[in-house]
Tab-separated table of C-alpha atoms and ligand atoms in Angstrom:
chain	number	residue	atom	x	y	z
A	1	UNK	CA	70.234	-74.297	-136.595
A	2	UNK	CA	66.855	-74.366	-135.232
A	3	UNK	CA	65.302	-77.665	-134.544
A	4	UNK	CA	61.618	-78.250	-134.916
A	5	UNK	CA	60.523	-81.672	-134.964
A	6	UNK	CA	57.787	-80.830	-132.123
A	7	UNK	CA	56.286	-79.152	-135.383
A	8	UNK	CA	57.076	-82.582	-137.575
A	9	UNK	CA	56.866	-85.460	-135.509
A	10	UNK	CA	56.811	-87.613	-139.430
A	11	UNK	CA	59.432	-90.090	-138.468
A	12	UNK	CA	61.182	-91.543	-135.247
A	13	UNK	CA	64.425	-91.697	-137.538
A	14	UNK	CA	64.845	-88.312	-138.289
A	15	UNK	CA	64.357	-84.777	-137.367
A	16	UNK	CA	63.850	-81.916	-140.171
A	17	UNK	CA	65.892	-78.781	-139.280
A	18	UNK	CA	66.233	-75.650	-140.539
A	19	UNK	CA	69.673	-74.821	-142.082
A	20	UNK	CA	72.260	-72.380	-142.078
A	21	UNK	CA	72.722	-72.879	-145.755
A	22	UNK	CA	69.116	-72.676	-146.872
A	23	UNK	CA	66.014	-74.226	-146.833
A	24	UNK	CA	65.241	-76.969	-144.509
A	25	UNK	CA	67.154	-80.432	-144.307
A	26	UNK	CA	66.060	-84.417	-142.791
A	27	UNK	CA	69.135	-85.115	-140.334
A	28	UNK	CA	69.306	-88.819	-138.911
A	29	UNK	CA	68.664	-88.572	-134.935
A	30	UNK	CA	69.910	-91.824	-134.430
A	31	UNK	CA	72.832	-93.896	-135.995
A	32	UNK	CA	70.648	-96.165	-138.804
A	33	UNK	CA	71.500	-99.697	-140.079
A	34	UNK	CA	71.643	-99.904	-143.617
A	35	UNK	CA	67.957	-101.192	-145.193
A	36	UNK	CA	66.127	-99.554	-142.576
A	37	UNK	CA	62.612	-98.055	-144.031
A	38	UNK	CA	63.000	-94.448	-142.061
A	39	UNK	CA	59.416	-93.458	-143.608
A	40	UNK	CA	56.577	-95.606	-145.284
A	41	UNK	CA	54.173	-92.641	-146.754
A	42	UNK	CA	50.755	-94.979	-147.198
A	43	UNK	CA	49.453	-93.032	-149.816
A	44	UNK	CA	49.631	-89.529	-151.398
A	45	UNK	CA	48.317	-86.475	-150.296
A	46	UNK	CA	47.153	-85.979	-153.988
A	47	UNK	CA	47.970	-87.564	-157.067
A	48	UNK	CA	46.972	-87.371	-160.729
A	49	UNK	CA	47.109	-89.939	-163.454
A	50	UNK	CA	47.996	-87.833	-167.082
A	51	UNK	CA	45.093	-87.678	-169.302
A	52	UNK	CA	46.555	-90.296	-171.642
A	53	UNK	CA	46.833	-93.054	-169.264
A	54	UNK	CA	43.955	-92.338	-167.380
A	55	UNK	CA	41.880	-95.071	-168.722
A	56	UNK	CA	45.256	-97.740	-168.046
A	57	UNK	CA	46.541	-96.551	-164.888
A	58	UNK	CA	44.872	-97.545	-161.355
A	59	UNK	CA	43.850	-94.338	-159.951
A	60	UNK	CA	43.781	-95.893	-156.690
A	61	UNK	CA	47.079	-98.479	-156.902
A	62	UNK	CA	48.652	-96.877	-160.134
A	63	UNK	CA	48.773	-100.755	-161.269
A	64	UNK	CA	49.892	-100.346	-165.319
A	65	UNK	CA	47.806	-102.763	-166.861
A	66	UNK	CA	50.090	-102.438	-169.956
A	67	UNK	CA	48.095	-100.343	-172.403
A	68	UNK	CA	44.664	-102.174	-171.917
A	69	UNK	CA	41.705	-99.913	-170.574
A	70	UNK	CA	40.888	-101.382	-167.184
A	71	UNK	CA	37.604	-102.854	-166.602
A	72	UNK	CA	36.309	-101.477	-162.873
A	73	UNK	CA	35.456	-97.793	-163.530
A	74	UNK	CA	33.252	-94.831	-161.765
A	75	UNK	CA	32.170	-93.719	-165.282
A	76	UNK	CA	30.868	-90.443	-164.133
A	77	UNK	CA	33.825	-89.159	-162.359
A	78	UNK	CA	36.139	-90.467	-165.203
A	79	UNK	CA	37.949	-92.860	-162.458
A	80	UNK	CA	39.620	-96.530	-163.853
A	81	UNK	CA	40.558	-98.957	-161.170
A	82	UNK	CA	42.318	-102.234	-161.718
A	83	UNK	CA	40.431	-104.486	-159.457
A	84	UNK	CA	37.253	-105.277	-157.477
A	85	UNK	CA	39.310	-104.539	-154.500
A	86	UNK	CA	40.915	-101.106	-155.524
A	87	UNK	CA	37.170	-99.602	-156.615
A	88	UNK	CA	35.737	-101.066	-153.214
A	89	UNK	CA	38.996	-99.445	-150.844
A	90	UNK	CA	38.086	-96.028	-152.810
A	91	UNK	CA	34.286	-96.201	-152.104
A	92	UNK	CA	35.078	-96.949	-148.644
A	93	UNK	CA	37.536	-93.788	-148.352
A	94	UNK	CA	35.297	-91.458	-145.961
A	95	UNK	CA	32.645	-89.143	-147.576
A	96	UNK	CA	34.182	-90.158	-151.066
A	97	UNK	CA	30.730	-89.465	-152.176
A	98	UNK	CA	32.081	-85.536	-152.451
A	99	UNK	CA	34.894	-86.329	-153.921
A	100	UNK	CA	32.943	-88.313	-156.894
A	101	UNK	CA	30.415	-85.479	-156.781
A	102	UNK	CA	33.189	-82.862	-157.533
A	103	UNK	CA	35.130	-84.942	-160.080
A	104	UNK	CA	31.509	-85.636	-161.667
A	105	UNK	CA	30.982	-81.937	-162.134
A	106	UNK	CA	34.217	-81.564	-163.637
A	107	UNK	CA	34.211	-84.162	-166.258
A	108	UNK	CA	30.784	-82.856	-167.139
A	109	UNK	CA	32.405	-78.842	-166.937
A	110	UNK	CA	35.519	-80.851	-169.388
A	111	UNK	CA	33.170	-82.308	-172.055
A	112	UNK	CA	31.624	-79.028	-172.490
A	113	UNK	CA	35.236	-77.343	-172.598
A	114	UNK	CA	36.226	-80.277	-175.142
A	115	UNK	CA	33.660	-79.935	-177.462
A	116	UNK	CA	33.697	-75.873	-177.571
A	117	UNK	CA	37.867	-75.739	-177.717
A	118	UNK	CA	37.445	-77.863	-181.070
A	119	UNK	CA	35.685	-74.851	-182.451
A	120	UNK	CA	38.033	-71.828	-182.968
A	121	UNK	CA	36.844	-69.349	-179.993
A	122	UNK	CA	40.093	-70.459	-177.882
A	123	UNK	CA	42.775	-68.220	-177.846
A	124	UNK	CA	45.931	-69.544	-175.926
A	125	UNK	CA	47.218	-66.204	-173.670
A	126	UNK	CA	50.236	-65.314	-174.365
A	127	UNK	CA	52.868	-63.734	-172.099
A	128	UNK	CA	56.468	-63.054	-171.752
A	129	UNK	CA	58.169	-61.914	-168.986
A	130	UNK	CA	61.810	-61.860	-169.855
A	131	UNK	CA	62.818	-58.771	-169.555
A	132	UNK	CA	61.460	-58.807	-166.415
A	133	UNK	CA	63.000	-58.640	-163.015
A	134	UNK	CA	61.772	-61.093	-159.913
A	135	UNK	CA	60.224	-58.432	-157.656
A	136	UNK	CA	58.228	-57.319	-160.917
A	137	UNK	CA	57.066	-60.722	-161.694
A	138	UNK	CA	55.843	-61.448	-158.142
A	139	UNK	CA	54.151	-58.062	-158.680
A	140	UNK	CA	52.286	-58.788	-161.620
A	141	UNK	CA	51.139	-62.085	-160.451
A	142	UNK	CA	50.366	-60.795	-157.083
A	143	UNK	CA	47.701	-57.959	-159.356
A	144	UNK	CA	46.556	-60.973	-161.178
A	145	UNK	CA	45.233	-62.556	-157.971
A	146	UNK	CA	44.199	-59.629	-156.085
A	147	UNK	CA	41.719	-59.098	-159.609
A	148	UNK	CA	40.431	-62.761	-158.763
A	149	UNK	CA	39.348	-61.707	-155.283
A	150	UNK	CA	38.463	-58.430	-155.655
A	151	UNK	CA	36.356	-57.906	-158.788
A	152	UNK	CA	35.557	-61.948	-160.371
A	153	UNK	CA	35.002	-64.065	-157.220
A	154	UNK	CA	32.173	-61.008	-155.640
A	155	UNK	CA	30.805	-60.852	-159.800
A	156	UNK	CA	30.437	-64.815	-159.220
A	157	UNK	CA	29.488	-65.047	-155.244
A	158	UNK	CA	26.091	-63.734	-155.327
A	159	UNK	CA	24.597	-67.659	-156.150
A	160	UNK	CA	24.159	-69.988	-153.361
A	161	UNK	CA	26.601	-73.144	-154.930
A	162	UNK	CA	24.149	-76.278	-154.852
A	163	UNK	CA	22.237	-74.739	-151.768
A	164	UNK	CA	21.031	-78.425	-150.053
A	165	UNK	CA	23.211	-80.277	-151.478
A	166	UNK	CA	22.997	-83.422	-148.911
A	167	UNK	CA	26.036	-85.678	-149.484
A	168	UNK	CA	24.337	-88.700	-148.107
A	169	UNK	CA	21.892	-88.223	-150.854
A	170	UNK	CA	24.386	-87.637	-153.407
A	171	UNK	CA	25.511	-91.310	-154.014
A	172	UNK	CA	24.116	-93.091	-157.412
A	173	UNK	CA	22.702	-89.446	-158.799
A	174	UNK	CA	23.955	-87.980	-161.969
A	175	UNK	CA	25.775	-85.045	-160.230
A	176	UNK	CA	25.080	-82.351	-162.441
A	177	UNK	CA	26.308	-78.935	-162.933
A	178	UNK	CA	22.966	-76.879	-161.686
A	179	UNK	CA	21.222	-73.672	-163.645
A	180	UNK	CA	23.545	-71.107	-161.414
A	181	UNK	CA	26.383	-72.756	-161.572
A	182	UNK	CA	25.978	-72.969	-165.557
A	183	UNK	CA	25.239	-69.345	-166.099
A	184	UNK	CA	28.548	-68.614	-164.051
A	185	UNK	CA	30.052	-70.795	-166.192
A	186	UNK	CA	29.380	-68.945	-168.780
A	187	UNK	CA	31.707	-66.567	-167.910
A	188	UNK	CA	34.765	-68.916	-167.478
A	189	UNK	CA	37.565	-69.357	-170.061
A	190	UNK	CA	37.632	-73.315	-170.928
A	191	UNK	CA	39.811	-75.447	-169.850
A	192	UNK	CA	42.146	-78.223	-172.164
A	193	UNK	CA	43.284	-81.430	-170.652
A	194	UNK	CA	45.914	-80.828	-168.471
A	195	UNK	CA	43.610	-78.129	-166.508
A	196	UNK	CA	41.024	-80.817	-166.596
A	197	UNK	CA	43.689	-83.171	-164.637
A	198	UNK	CA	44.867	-80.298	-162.674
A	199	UNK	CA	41.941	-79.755	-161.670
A	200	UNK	CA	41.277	-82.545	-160.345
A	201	UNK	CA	44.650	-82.820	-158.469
A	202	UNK	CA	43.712	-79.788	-156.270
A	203	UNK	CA	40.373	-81.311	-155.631
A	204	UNK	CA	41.656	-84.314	-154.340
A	205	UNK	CA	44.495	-82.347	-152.108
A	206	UNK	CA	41.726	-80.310	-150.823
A	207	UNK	CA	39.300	-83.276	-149.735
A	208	UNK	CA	42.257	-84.921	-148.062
A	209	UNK	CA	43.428	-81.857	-146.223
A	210	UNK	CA	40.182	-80.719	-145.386
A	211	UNK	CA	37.479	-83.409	-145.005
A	212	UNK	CA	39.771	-86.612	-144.708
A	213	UNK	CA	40.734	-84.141	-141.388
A	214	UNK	CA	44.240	-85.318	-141.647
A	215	UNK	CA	46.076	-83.043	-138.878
A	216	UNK	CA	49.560	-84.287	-139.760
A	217	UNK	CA	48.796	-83.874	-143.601
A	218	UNK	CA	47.674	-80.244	-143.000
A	219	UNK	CA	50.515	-79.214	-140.772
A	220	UNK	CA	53.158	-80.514	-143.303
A	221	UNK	CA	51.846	-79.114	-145.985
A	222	UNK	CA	51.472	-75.465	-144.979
A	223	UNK	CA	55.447	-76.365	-144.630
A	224	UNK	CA	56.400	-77.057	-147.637
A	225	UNK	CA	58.282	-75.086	-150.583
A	226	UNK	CA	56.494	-72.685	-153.177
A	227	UNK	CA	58.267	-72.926	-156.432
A	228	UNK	CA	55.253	-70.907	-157.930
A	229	UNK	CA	57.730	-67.707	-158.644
A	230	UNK	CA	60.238	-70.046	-160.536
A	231	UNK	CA	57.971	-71.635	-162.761
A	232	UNK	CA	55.458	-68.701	-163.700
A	233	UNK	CA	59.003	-67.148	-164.634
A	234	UNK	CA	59.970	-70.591	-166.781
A	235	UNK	CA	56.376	-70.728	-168.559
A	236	UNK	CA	54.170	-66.933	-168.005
A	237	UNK	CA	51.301	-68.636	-169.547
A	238	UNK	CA	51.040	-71.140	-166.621
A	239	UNK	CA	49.728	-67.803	-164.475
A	240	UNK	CA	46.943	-67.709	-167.193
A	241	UNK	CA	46.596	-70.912	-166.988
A	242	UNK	CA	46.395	-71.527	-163.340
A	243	UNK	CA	43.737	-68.765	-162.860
A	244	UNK	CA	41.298	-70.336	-165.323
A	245	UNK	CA	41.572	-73.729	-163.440
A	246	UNK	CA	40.602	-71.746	-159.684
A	247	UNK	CA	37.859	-69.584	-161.598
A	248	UNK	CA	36.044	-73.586	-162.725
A	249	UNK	CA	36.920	-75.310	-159.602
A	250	UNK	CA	35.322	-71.878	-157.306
A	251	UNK	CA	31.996	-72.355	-159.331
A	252	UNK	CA	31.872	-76.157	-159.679
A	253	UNK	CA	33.112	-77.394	-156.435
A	254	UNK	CA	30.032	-78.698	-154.008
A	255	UNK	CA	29.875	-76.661	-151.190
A	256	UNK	CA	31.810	-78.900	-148.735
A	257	UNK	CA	35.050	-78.110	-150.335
A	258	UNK	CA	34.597	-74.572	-151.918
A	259	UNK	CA	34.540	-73.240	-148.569
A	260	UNK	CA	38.277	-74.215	-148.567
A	261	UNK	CA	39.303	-72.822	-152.069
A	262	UNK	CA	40.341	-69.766	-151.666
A	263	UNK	CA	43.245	-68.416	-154.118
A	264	UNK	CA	45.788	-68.418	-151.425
A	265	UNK	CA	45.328	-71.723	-150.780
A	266	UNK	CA	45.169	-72.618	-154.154
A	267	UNK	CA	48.452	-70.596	-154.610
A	268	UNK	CA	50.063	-72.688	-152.135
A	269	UNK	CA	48.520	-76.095	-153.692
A	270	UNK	CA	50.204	-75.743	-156.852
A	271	UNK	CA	53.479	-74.347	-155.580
A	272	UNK	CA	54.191	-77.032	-153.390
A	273	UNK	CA	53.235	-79.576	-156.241
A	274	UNK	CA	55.570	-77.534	-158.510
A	275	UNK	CA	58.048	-77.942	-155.856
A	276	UNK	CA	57.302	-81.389	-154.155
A	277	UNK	CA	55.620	-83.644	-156.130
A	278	UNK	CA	57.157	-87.116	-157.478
A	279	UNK	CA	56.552	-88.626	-160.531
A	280	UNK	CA	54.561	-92.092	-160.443
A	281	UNK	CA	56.774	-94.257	-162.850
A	282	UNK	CA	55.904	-97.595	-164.636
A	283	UNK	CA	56.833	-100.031	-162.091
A	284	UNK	CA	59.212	-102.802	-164.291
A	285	UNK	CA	62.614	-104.064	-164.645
A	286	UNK	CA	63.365	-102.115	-167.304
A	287	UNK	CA	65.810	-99.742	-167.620
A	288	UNK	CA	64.796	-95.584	-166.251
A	289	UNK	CA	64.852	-94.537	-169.482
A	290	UNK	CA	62.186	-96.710	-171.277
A	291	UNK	CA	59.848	-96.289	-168.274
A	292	UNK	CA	56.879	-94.439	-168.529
A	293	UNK	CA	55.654	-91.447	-166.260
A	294	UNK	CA	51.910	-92.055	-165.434
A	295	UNK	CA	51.428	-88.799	-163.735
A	296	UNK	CA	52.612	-87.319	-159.942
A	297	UNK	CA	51.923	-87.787	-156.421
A	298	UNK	CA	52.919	-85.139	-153.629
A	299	UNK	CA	54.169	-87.383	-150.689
A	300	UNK	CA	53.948	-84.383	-148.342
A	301	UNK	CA	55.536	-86.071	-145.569
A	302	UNK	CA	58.737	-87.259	-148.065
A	303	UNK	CA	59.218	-83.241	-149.162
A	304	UNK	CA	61.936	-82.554	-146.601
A	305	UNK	CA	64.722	-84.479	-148.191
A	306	UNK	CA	67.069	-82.541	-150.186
A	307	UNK	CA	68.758	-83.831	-153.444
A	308	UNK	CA	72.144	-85.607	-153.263
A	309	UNK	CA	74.295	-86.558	-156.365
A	310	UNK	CA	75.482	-89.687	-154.168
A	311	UNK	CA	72.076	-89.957	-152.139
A	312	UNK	CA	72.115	-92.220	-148.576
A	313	UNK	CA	68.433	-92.962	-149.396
A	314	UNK	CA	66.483	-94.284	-152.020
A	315	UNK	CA	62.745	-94.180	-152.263
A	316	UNK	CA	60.447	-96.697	-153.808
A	317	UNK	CA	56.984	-97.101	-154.935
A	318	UNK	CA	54.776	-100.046	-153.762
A	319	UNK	CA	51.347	-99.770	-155.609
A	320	UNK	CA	50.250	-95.816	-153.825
A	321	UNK	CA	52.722	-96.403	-151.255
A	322	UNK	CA	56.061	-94.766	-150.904
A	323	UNK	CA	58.602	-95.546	-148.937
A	324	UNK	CA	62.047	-94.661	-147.610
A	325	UNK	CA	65.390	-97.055	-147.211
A	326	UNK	CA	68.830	-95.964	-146.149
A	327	UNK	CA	71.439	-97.575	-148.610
A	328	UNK	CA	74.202	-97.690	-145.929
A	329	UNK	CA	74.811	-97.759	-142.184
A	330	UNK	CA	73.714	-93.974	-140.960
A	331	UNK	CA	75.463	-92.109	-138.217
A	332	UNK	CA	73.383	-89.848	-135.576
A	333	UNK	CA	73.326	-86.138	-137.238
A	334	UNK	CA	74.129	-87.144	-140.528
A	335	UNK	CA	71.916	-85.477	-143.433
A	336	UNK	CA	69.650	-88.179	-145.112
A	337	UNK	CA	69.137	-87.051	-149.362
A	338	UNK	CA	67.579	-88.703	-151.806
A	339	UNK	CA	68.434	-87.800	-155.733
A	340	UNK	CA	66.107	-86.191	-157.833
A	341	UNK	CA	65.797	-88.109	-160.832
A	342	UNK	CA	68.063	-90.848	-160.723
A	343	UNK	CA	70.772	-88.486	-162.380
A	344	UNK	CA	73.724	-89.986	-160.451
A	345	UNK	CA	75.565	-91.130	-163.471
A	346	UNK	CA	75.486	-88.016	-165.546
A	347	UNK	CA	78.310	-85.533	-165.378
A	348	UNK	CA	78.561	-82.751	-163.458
A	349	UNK	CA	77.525	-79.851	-166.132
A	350	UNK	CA	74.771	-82.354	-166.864
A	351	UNK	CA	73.611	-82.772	-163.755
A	352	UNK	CA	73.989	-79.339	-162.455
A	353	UNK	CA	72.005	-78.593	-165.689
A	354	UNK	CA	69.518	-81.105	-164.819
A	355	UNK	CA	68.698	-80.246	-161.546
A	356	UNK	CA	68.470	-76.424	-162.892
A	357	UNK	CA	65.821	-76.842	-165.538
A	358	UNK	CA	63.383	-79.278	-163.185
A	359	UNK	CA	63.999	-78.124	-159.595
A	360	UNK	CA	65.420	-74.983	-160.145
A	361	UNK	CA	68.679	-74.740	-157.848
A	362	UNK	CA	72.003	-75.597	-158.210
A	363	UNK	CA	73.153	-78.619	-156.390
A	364	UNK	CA	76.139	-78.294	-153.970
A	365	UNK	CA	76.323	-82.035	-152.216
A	366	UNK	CA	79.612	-83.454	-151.197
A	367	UNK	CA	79.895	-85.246	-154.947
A	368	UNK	CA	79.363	-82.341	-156.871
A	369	UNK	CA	81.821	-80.010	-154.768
A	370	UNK	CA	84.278	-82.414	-154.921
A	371	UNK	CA	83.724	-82.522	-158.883
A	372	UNK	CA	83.869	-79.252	-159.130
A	373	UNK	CA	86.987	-78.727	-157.765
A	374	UNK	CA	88.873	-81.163	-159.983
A	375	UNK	CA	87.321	-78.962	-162.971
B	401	ZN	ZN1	44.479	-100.793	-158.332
B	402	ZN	ZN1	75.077	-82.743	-156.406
């Protein structure tokens, strides 16, 4: 196994190796006393809040406030915040003004989409790629993209995006779509809701990744798993789908971040969320299954743990904060997992079937050999 923590330094708990078996695994470096938090992940890389609790859901804290529309808001960029203090510790996040700018632009780029999809000139794509092998989807997706760069992104690249745009200026002005970017519009399939919210997930990875400068951020991230393959395969539309969201976001994105979208990038975005990202659930005592899901968060730093049916770690949310605990004394070496889903009571077909359908590979911890073999 090759050992790369000098490329990971994420916790002083663990190191994340590369296994024999496949894929890459969190191994304990250290023996670890039960309760020990081996990572606290302060706040996600990205995150989005579904379109139906948007208006109920912190964007900042993901506080519930039980169905009630919260009352501290940033109108124009659609954003609800619980609290005084939650609106002020987002205004104070550095150059947020571009990050209000861009979800500005794309609530006013949504409205337009809303009130034009209501009329009957949207056609859902449909595709289906059954009989199809792997290598021939990867092709076909792979021609989809190289269309993007090679004939729409030069049709659309001849306009200078919001030439003098001056983000200090930005702050407290309507920040509109401009003529240029509206023509180009034009020529952009609309986008529905959860393209809206998509949309706005990407934006909000690529701000943190590029002007939020986090180093350790970046490095994990252009680590983690694609499961783009796997679910193009599950739903072909989503291809359709996904290209509509990087055609708005490449004409409406200020300057200061389109010069990071590219569709590779974006490629890699929405793979690793596909393959990485955790559901933010109602915090409450009740039981999983009455729970609501609010929307996802992609913890890059807590992507390296692989699934266990009997899991030595357990991670828990604390307002945006995620963090890590060992549920029993930890030897040095030992491989620290985390279950996917709390689907530990379920039986083995269900589970196997389970972990299938959402994370697409079939689980082979300890617990489920051992079941197996008494089958
Ligand atoms: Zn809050
Ligand atoms: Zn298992």
């Amino acid at each position: 196994m090759t050992v790369t923590p000098e490329i990971l330094p994420i916790s002083t708990y663990f190191d994340i190796k590369q296994t024999s078996y496949g894929g890459r695994a969190v191994f304990a470096n250290k023996e670890i006393c039960k309760d020990t938090k081996v990572l606290v992940c302060d706040h996600p890389l990205s995150s989005f809040i579904s379109y139906p609790f948007r208006k109920e859901v912190c964007c900042y804290c993901f506080h519930y406030n039980n169905g009630k529309t919260l009352k501290f808001k940033i109108p124009e960029a659609e954003l609800w915040f619980c609290s005084q203090n939650c609106l002020m510790s987002f205004n104070n996040i550095q150059f947020v003004d571009i990050l209000i700018d861009s979800f500005s632009k794309l609530s006013q780029r949504f409205q337009q989409c809303k009130k034009r999809l209501n009329s009957s000139n949207f056609d859902e794509q449909q595709l289906n790629l059954s009989d199809k092998t792997d290598d021939e989807i990867q092709d076909f997706i792979e021609a989809n993209w190289k269309n993007i760069n090679n004939i729409w992104i030069p049709s659309v690249s001849n306009h200078d995006t919001n030439s003098g745009t001056n983000i200090i200026h930005v702050k407290n002005k309507a920040n509109k779509v401009n003529n240029q970017q509206q023509k180009n519009l034009s020529k952009c399939p609309l986008i529905n809701e959860e393209e809206f919210t998509e949309s706005r997930f990407i934006t909000q990875l690529l701000f943190h990744m590029q002007i939020c400068n986090e180093n350790l951020h970046r490095e994990v991230f252009t680590n983690l798993q694609s499961n783009e393959l796997e679910m193009i395969k599950r739903f072909p539309p989503l291809l359709f789908s996904q290209i509509k969201i990087f055609q708005n976001l490449y004409i409406i994105l200020p300057t200061e971040l389109q010069k990071f979208l590219n569709t590779a990038t974006f490629r890699q975005i929405l793979g690793s969320e596909y393959a990485n990202a955790f559901g933010i659930w109602e915090l409450s005592d009740a039981d999983q299954d009455s729970r609501e899901l609010f929307g996802s968060g992609l913890y890059a730093e807590a992507s390296f743990f692989n699934n266990s049916c009997q899991p030595n770690l357990v991670k828990t949310r604390n307002g945006h904060q995620m963090f890590f605990k060992v549920i029993k004394d930890i030897e040095a070496g030992e491989e620290l997992c985390i279950n996917y889903g709390n689907n530990t009571a379920m039986d083995i077909s269900e589970r196997q079937k389970y972990l299938f359908e959402n994370w697409f590979f079939h689980c082979a911890c300890t617990k489920c050999k051992t079941e197996c073999l008494k089958l």
